CSV table of C-alpha atoms and ligand atoms in Angstrom, one decimal:
chain,number,residue,atom,x,y,z
A,1,MET,CA,-9.9,20.4,21.0
A,2,ARG,CA,-12.2,19.1,23.8
A,3,LYS,CA,-12.9,15.4,24.0
A,4,TYR,CA,-15.2,14.1,26.6
A,5,VAL,CA,-17.0,10.9,27.5
A,6,ILE,CA,-20.2,11.2,29.5
A,7,MET,CA,-21.3,8.3,31.7
A,8,GLY,CA,-24.3,7.6,33.8
A,9,VAL,CA,-27.1,5.2,34.2
A,10,GLN,CA,-30.0,5.5,31.8
A,11,GLY,CA,-32.2,8.4,32.9
A,12,SER,CA,-29.3,10.3,34.4
A,13,GLY,CA,-29.6,13.1,31.8
A,14,LYS,CA,-26.6,12.2,29.7
A,15,GLY,CA,-28.2,13.1,26.4
A,16,THR,CA,-29.5,16.4,27.7
A,17,HIS,CA,-26.2,17.4,29.3
A,18,SER,CA,-24.2,16.4,26.2
A,19,ARG,CA,-26.4,18.7,24.1
A,20,LEU,CA,-26.2,21.5,26.6
A,21,LEU,CA,-22.4,21.2,26.6
A,22,ALA,CA,-22.2,21.1,22.9
A,23,ALA,CA,-24.7,23.9,22.3
A,24,ASP,CA,-22.2,26.8,22.8
A,25,LEU,CA,-18.8,25.1,22.8
A,26,ASP,CA,-18.7,24.0,19.2
A,27,ILE,CA,-18.3,20.4,20.1
A,28,VAL,CA,-20.4,17.6,18.6
A,29,PRO,CA,-22.6,15.5,20.8
A,30,ILE,CA,-22.2,11.9,19.7
A,31,ILE,CA,-25.1,10.1,21.3
A,32,VAL,CA,-25.1,6.3,20.5
A,33,GLY,CA,-28.9,6.0,21.2
A,34,ASP,CA,-29.7,8.7,18.7
A,35,ILE,CA,-27.5,7.1,16.1
A,36,PHE,CA,-29.3,3.8,16.4
A,37,ARG,CA,-32.7,5.6,16.4
A,38,TRP,CA,-31.6,7.4,13.2
A,39,HIS,CA,-30.7,4.0,11.6
A,40,VAL,CA,-34.1,2.5,12.6
A,41,GLN,CA,-36.1,5.5,11.3
A,42,ASN,CA,-34.2,5.5,8.1
A,43,HIS,CA,-34.4,1.8,7.5
A,44,THR,CA,-30.7,1.2,7.1
A,45,LYS,CA,-29.1,-2.2,7.3
A,46,THR,CA,-27.9,-1.4,10.9
A,47,GLY,CA,-31.5,-0.3,11.6
A,48,SER,CA,-33.0,-3.6,10.6
A,49,LEU,CA,-30.4,-5.4,12.7
A,50,VAL,CA,-31.3,-3.3,15.7
A,51,ARG,CA,-35.0,-3.9,15.1
A,52,ARG,CA,-34.4,-7.7,15.1
A,53,ILE,CA,-32.3,-7.5,18.3
A,54,MET,CA,-35.0,-5.4,20.1
A,55,ALA,CA,-37.8,-7.7,18.8
A,56,ASP,CA,-35.9,-10.7,20.4
A,57,GLY,CA,-35.8,-8.7,23.6
A,58,GLU,CA,-32.0,-8.6,23.5
A,59,LEU,CA,-29.6,-5.7,24.2
A,60,ILE,CA,-27.5,-4.2,21.5
A,61,GLY,CA,-24.1,-5.9,21.7
A,62,ASP,CA,-20.9,-4.0,22.6
A,63,ASP,CA,-19.3,-4.9,19.2
A,64,LEU,CA,-22.2,-3.3,17.2
A,65,VAL,CA,-22.0,-0.2,19.4
A,66,GLU,CA,-18.2,-0.1,18.8
A,67,SER,CA,-18.5,-0.3,15.0
A,68,VAL,CA,-21.2,2.4,14.9
A,69,VAL,CA,-19.1,4.7,17.1
A,70,ARG,CA,-16.0,4.1,15.1
A,71,SER,CA,-17.7,5.0,11.8
A,72,ARG,CA,-19.3,8.1,13.5
A,73,LEU,CA,-15.9,9.3,14.8
A,74,ALA,CA,-14.3,8.6,11.4
A,75,GLU,CA,-16.6,11.2,9.9
A,76,HIS,CA,-14.2,13.8,11.5
A,77,ASP,CA,-16.8,16.5,11.6
A,78,TRP,CA,-15.7,17.3,15.2
A,79,ASN,CA,-13.0,19.9,14.6
A,80,PHE,CA,-13.4,21.3,18.1
A,81,GLY,CA,-14.1,18.1,19.9
A,82,PHE,CA,-17.0,15.9,21.0
A,83,VAL,CA,-18.9,14.6,23.9
A,84,LEU,CA,-19.6,10.9,23.6
A,85,ASP,CA,-22.6,9.3,25.2
A,86,GLY,CA,-23.0,5.5,25.2
A,87,PHE,CA,-19.5,4.4,24.6
A,88,PRO,CA,-17.2,2.8,25.7
A,89,ARG,CA,-19.3,-0.1,27.0
A,90,ASN,CA,-16.6,-2.3,28.5
A,91,ARG,CA,-13.1,-2.3,29.8
A,92,ARG,CA,-11.5,-3.4,26.6
A,93,GLN,CA,-13.2,-0.6,24.6
A,94,ALA,CA,-12.2,1.9,27.3
A,95,GLU,CA,-8.6,0.8,27.0
A,96,PHE,CA,-8.7,1.1,23.3
A,97,PHE,CA,-10.3,4.5,23.5
A,98,VAL,CA,-7.9,6.1,26.0
A,99,GLU,CA,-5.0,4.8,23.8
A,100,ASN,CA,-6.4,6.2,20.6
A,101,TYR,CA,-8.1,9.4,21.5
A,102,ASP,CA,-6.7,12.0,23.8
A,103,ILE,CA,-9.6,12.3,26.2
A,104,ASP,CA,-9.8,15.5,28.2
A,105,GLY,CA,-12.3,14.3,30.8
A,106,VAL,CA,-14.9,11.7,31.8
A,107,ILE,CA,-18.1,13.1,33.2
A,108,VAL,CA,-19.9,10.8,35.5
A,109,LEU,CA,-23.5,11.8,36.2
A,110,HIS,CA,-24.3,10.3,39.5
A,111,VAL,CA,-27.8,9.3,40.5
A,112,PRO,CA,-28.8,6.9,43.2
A,113,ASP,CA,-30.6,3.8,41.8
A,114,SER,CA,-33.9,4.8,43.6
A,115,GLU,CA,-33.9,8.1,41.8
A,116,VAL,CA,-33.2,6.4,38.4
A,117,ARG,CA,-36.2,4.1,39.1
A,118,ARG,CA,-38.5,7.2,39.7
A,119,ARG,CA,-37.3,9.0,36.6
A,120,VAL,CA,-37.4,6.0,34.2
A,121,LEU,CA,-40.8,4.9,35.3
A,122,SER,CA,-42.2,8.4,34.7
A,123,ARG,CA,-41.1,8.5,31.1
A,124,ARG,CA,-43.5,8.3,28.2
A,125,ILE,CA,-43.0,8.4,24.5
A,126,CYS,CA,-45.5,9.5,21.7
A,127,VAL,CA,-46.4,6.6,19.5
A,128,GLU,CA,-46.9,9.0,16.6
A,129,CYS,CA,-44.0,11.4,16.5
A,130,GLY,CA,-41.6,9.8,19.0
A,131,THR,CA,-41.3,12.8,21.3
A,132,PRO,CA,-40.1,11.7,24.7
A,133,ILE,CA,-41.6,13.3,27.8
A,134,SER,CA,-41.1,13.0,31.5
A,135,LEU,CA,-44.1,13.3,33.7
A,136,ILE,CA,-41.9,14.6,36.5
A,137,GLU,CA,-41.0,17.6,34.4
A,138,SER,CA,-44.2,18.3,32.6
A,139,ARG,CA,-47.8,17.2,32.4
A,140,PRO,CA,-49.3,16.9,28.9
A,141,ALA,CA,-52.3,19.3,28.4
A,142,VAL,CA,-54.5,16.3,27.8
A,143,PRO,CA,-53.6,13.3,30.0
A,144,GLY,CA,-52.1,10.5,27.9
A,145,GLN,CA,-51.8,12.7,24.8
A,146,CYS,CA,-48.8,14.2,23.1
A,147,ASP,CA,-48.8,18.0,23.2
A,148,SER,CA,-47.1,18.3,19.7
A,149,CYS,CA,-49.4,16.0,17.7
A,150,GLY,CA,-52.1,14.5,19.9
A,151,GLY,CA,-50.6,11.0,19.6
A,152,LYS,CA,-51.0,8.5,22.4
A,153,LEU,CA,-48.3,8.5,25.1
A,154,ILE,CA,-47.0,5.1,26.1
A,155,HIS,CA,-44.2,3.6,28.2
A,156,ARG,CA,-41.2,2.7,26.1
A,157,GLU,CA,-41.1,-1.1,25.8
A,158,ASP,CA,-37.9,-1.3,27.9
A,159,ASP,CA,-39.1,1.0,30.7
A,160,THR,CA,-40.5,-1.7,32.9
A,161,GLU,CA,-39.4,-2.3,36.5
A,162,GLU,CA,-37.9,-5.7,35.7
A,163,ALA,CA,-36.0,-4.4,32.7
A,164,LEU,CA,-34.7,-1.5,34.7
A,165,ALA,CA,-33.4,-3.7,37.5
A,166,VAL,CA,-31.5,-5.8,35.0
A,167,ARG,CA,-30.1,-2.6,33.3
A,168,LEU,CA,-29.0,-1.1,36.6
A,169,ARG,CA,-27.2,-4.3,37.6
A,170,THR,CA,-25.5,-4.6,34.2
A,171,TYR,CA,-24.6,-0.9,34.3
A,172,HIS,CA,-22.7,-1.3,37.6
A,173,GLU,CA,-21.0,-4.5,36.5
A,174,LYS,CA,-19.8,-2.9,33.3
A,175,THR,CA,-19.1,0.6,34.4
A,176,ASP,CA,-17.2,0.1,37.6
A,177,PRO,CA,-14.1,-1.5,35.9
A,178,MET,CA,-14.1,1.3,33.3
A,179,LEU,CA,-14.2,3.9,35.9
A,180,GLU,CA,-11.4,2.3,37.7
A,181,LEU,CA,-9.3,2.6,34.5
A,182,PHE,CA,-10.4,6.2,33.9
A,183,ARG,CA,-9.7,7.2,37.5
A,184,ARG,CA,-6.2,5.9,37.3
A,185,LYS,CA,-5.7,8.4,34.4
A,186,GLU,CA,-7.3,11.1,36.6
A,187,TYR,CA,-9.9,12.0,34.0
A,188,VAL,CA,-13.0,11.6,36.0
A,189,ILE,CA,-15.3,14.2,37.4
A,190,THR,CA,-18.4,13.2,39.3
A,191,VAL,CA,-21.5,15.4,39.4
A,192,ASP,CA,-24.7,14.7,41.4
A,193,THR,CA,-27.6,15.1,39.0
A,194,ARG,CA,-30.4,15.6,41.5
A,195,PRO,CA,-30.2,19.4,41.6
A,196,PRO,CA,-32.0,21.3,38.8
A,197,GLN,CA,-30.6,20.9,35.3
A,198,GLU,CA,-28.9,24.4,35.1
A,199,MET,CA,-27.1,23.8,38.3
A,200,VAL,CA,-25.9,20.4,37.1
A,201,GLN,CA,-24.7,21.8,33.9
A,202,ALA,CA,-22.9,24.7,35.7
A,203,GLU,CA,-21.2,22.2,38.0
A,204,ILE,CA,-20.0,20.1,35.1
A,205,ARG,CA,-18.5,23.1,33.4
A,206,GLN,CA,-16.9,24.4,36.6
A,207,GLN,CA,-15.3,21.0,37.3
A,208,LEU,CA,-14.0,20.8,33.7
A,209,GLY,CA,-12.7,24.3,33.7
A,210,LEU,CA,-15.1,25.4,30.9
A,211,PRO,CA,-16.8,28.8,30.5
A,212,PRO,CA,-20.3,29.0,31.9
A,213,GLN,CA,-23.2,28.3,29.7
A,214,LYS,CA,-24.3,31.2,27.5
A,215,THR,CA,-27.8,32.3,28.1
A,216,ARG,CA,-29.9,30.7,25.4
A,217,ASP,CA,-32.1,32.7,23.0
A,218,PRO,CA,-35.7,31.6,23.7
A,219,GLN,CA,-36.0,31.2,19.9
A,220,ASP,CA,-33.3,28.6,19.8
A,221,PRO,CA,-34.3,24.9,19.6
A,222,VAL,CA,-34.4,23.3,23.0
A,223,PRO,CA,-31.3,21.1,23.4
A,224,GLY,CA,-33.4,18.3,24.8
A,225,THR,CA,-34.9,17.7,21.4
A,226,PRO,CA,-33.8,14.4,19.9
A,227,GLU,CA,-31.5,14.8,17.0
A,228,THR,CA,-31.0,12.7,13.9
A,229,GLY,CA,-27.5,11.5,15.0
A,230,GLY,CA,-25.5,9.7,12.4
A,231,ALA,CA,-26.9,11.7,9.5
B,301,LIG,ZN1,-46.6,13.3,19.2
């Protein structure tokens, strides 16, 4: 059983690296953002709550995140383990988590704040099909249009410079005390995410003592594709 927590500021590639780790290790990526997106898209009770919170310009509270993660973990479909992205969110949750789950490692994806800013501000999302793209990694065939469906590409509402500055500050305030706790348990590995994606993934695996990534069949779905999450 392999149980990991992945941490890093928004735009550090947590979702991508969780999926890459999970792809050939038979572990389940549990991505809090995806679970909430699934609830919104499927108009669940949690989904409408999230919509209201977003409409008010608020952030989703730690307690709501905790209850969603608890019910996701309670599904016990992770016989070989999981990699959890988006939880714990504060020191109390981190303490609860280390006491109740035998964590094997905490992966910290390190990115300097200036690089986060560059990445986040280059993100767009399709208004029609919801496909996220990064203008750093690829240019759409027609500027401003989604390659999959031709829909309009826009900034996500929370990808403004001001919102990002607040998120970065909050991230450091909340994360540093958790890292201190995890470091005391000697769980933490830190990986610089500025090199290319394959190198970052290889470094994560090496530091965790995991086998290298299997070469992917070009026919396989790209791990970066958003999943339905809590389905
Ligand atoms: Zn589209």
